[in-house]
Amino acid sequence: MAGSAARMETDTPATALGPTALVLGTFSAVGTWAFLIPWTVIAGALAITFGAMGIHHARRGTGRLWTAAAGTTLGALGFVGTATLLWTMS
């Protein structure tokens, strides 16, 4: 076996916050224009939350800052885009 299965010091759940925020933020931003309204609101809110937590942990040295920041930005765009879309429809 080439790799080790031993746990490393950098293996924490905080390292997954940035990529999770990026995936949810992308879904939220793209889903806004595909009219997946209930899912984009939930995904956008989760992306903002996970992204903010990811930024917090990345500044302390765990995880990547750019993925958390990009996920937060995309989540905010999707959330605000969906809210604007709903506001103009009513």
Short mmCIF file of C-alpha atoms in Angstrom, two decimals:
data_model
loop_
_atom_site.label_atom_id
_atom_site.label_comp_id
_atom_site.label_asym_id
_atom_site.label_seq_id
_atom_site.Cartn_x
_atom_site.Cartn_y
_atom_site.Cartn_z
CA MET A 1 0.00 0.00 0.00
CA ALA A 2 1.46 3.33 -1.01
CA GLY A 3 -0.25 5.71 1.43
CA SER A 4 -0.51 5.76 5.15
CA ALA A 5 -3.85 5.52 6.90
CA ALA A 6 -2.53 7.22 10.02
CA ARG A 7 -4.27 10.39 11.07
CA MET A 8 -2.31 13.57 10.47
CA GLU A 9 -2.43 16.70 12.58
CA THR A 10 -4.10 18.69 9.76
CA ASP A 11 -6.94 16.18 9.33
CA THR A 12 -9.78 18.00 11.03
CA PRO A 13 -13.38 18.60 10.02
CA ALA A 14 -12.49 22.28 9.58
CA THR A 15 -10.54 21.47 6.40
CA ALA A 16 -13.81 20.45 4.71
CA LEU A 17 -15.66 23.71 5.42
CA GLY A 18 -14.17 25.62 2.48
CA PRO A 19 -14.83 23.01 -0.22
CA THR A 20 -18.31 22.36 1.16
CA ALA A 21 -19.09 26.08 1.02
CA LEU A 22 -17.72 26.24 -2.53
CA VAL A 23 -19.93 23.38 -3.75
CA LEU A 24 -23.05 24.73 -2.01
CA GLY A 25 -22.32 28.27 -3.20
CA THR A 26 -21.90 27.11 -6.80
CA PHE A 27 -25.17 25.19 -6.62
CA SER A 28 -26.91 28.23 -5.14
CA ALA A 29 -25.57 30.67 -7.73
CA VAL A 30 -26.33 28.41 -10.69
CA GLY A 31 -29.65 27.22 -9.25
CA THR A 32 -30.94 30.77 -9.02
CA TRP A 33 -31.08 31.01 -12.80
CA ALA A 34 -32.46 27.47 -13.17
CA PHE A 35 -35.42 28.39 -10.90
CA LEU A 36 -34.62 25.83 -8.20
CA ILE A 37 -35.81 28.38 -5.66
CA PRO A 38 -36.30 26.43 -2.42
CA TRP A 39 -33.00 24.60 -2.79
CA THR A 40 -30.99 27.69 -3.71
CA VAL A 41 -32.12 29.56 -0.61
CA ILE A 42 -31.08 26.67 1.64
CA ALA A 43 -27.81 26.08 -0.22
CA GLY A 44 -26.97 29.79 -0.18
CA ALA A 45 -27.57 30.12 3.53
CA LEU A 46 -25.48 27.01 4.26
CA ALA A 47 -22.70 28.22 1.95
CA ILE A 48 -22.54 31.54 3.77
CA THR A 49 -22.45 29.80 7.14
CA PHE A 50 -19.89 27.15 6.22
CA GLY A 51 -17.80 29.71 4.34
CA ALA A 52 -17.66 32.06 7.30
CA MET A 53 -16.63 29.21 9.57
CA GLY A 54 -14.07 28.10 6.98
CA ILE A 55 -12.59 31.61 6.82
CA HIS A 56 -12.36 31.66 10.60
CA HIS A 57 -10.48 28.35 10.71
CA ALA A 58 -8.31 29.19 7.68
CA ARG A 59 -7.03 32.31 9.40
CA ARG A 60 -5.94 30.09 12.26
CA GLY A 61 -4.04 27.80 9.89
CA THR A 62 -6.52 24.99 9.17
CA GLY A 63 -7.98 24.76 5.66
CA ARG A 64 -7.80 26.96 2.60
CA LEU A 65 -8.87 30.58 2.68
CA TRP A 66 -9.67 30.98 -1.03
CA THR A 67 -12.18 28.11 -1.15
CA ALA A 68 -14.00 29.39 1.91
CA ALA A 69 -14.06 32.96 0.57
CA ALA A 70 -15.23 31.85 -2.88
CA GLY A 71 -17.95 29.66 -1.35
CA THR A 72 -19.15 32.52 0.85
CA THR A 73 -19.26 34.89 -2.12
CA LEU A 74 -21.11 32.46 -4.39
CA GLY A 75 -23.53 31.58 -1.59
CA ALA A 76 -24.27 35.25 -0.98
CA LEU A 77 -24.79 35.85 -4.72
CA GLY A 78 -27.16 32.91 -4.95
CA PHE A 79 -29.05 33.88 -1.81
CA VAL A 80 -29.41 37.54 -2.80
CA GLY A 81 -30.19 36.59 -6.42
CA THR A 82 -32.99 34.30 -5.30
CA ALA A 83 -34.36 36.91 -2.89
CA THR A 84 -34.30 39.51 -5.68
CA LEU A 85 -35.99 37.11 -8.07
CA LEU A 86 -38.74 36.36 -5.55
CA TRP A 87 -39.15 40.05 -4.76
CA THR A 88 -39.62 40.99 -8.41
CA MET A 89 -42.13 38.17 -8.97
CA SER A 90 -44.41 39.24 -6.14
#
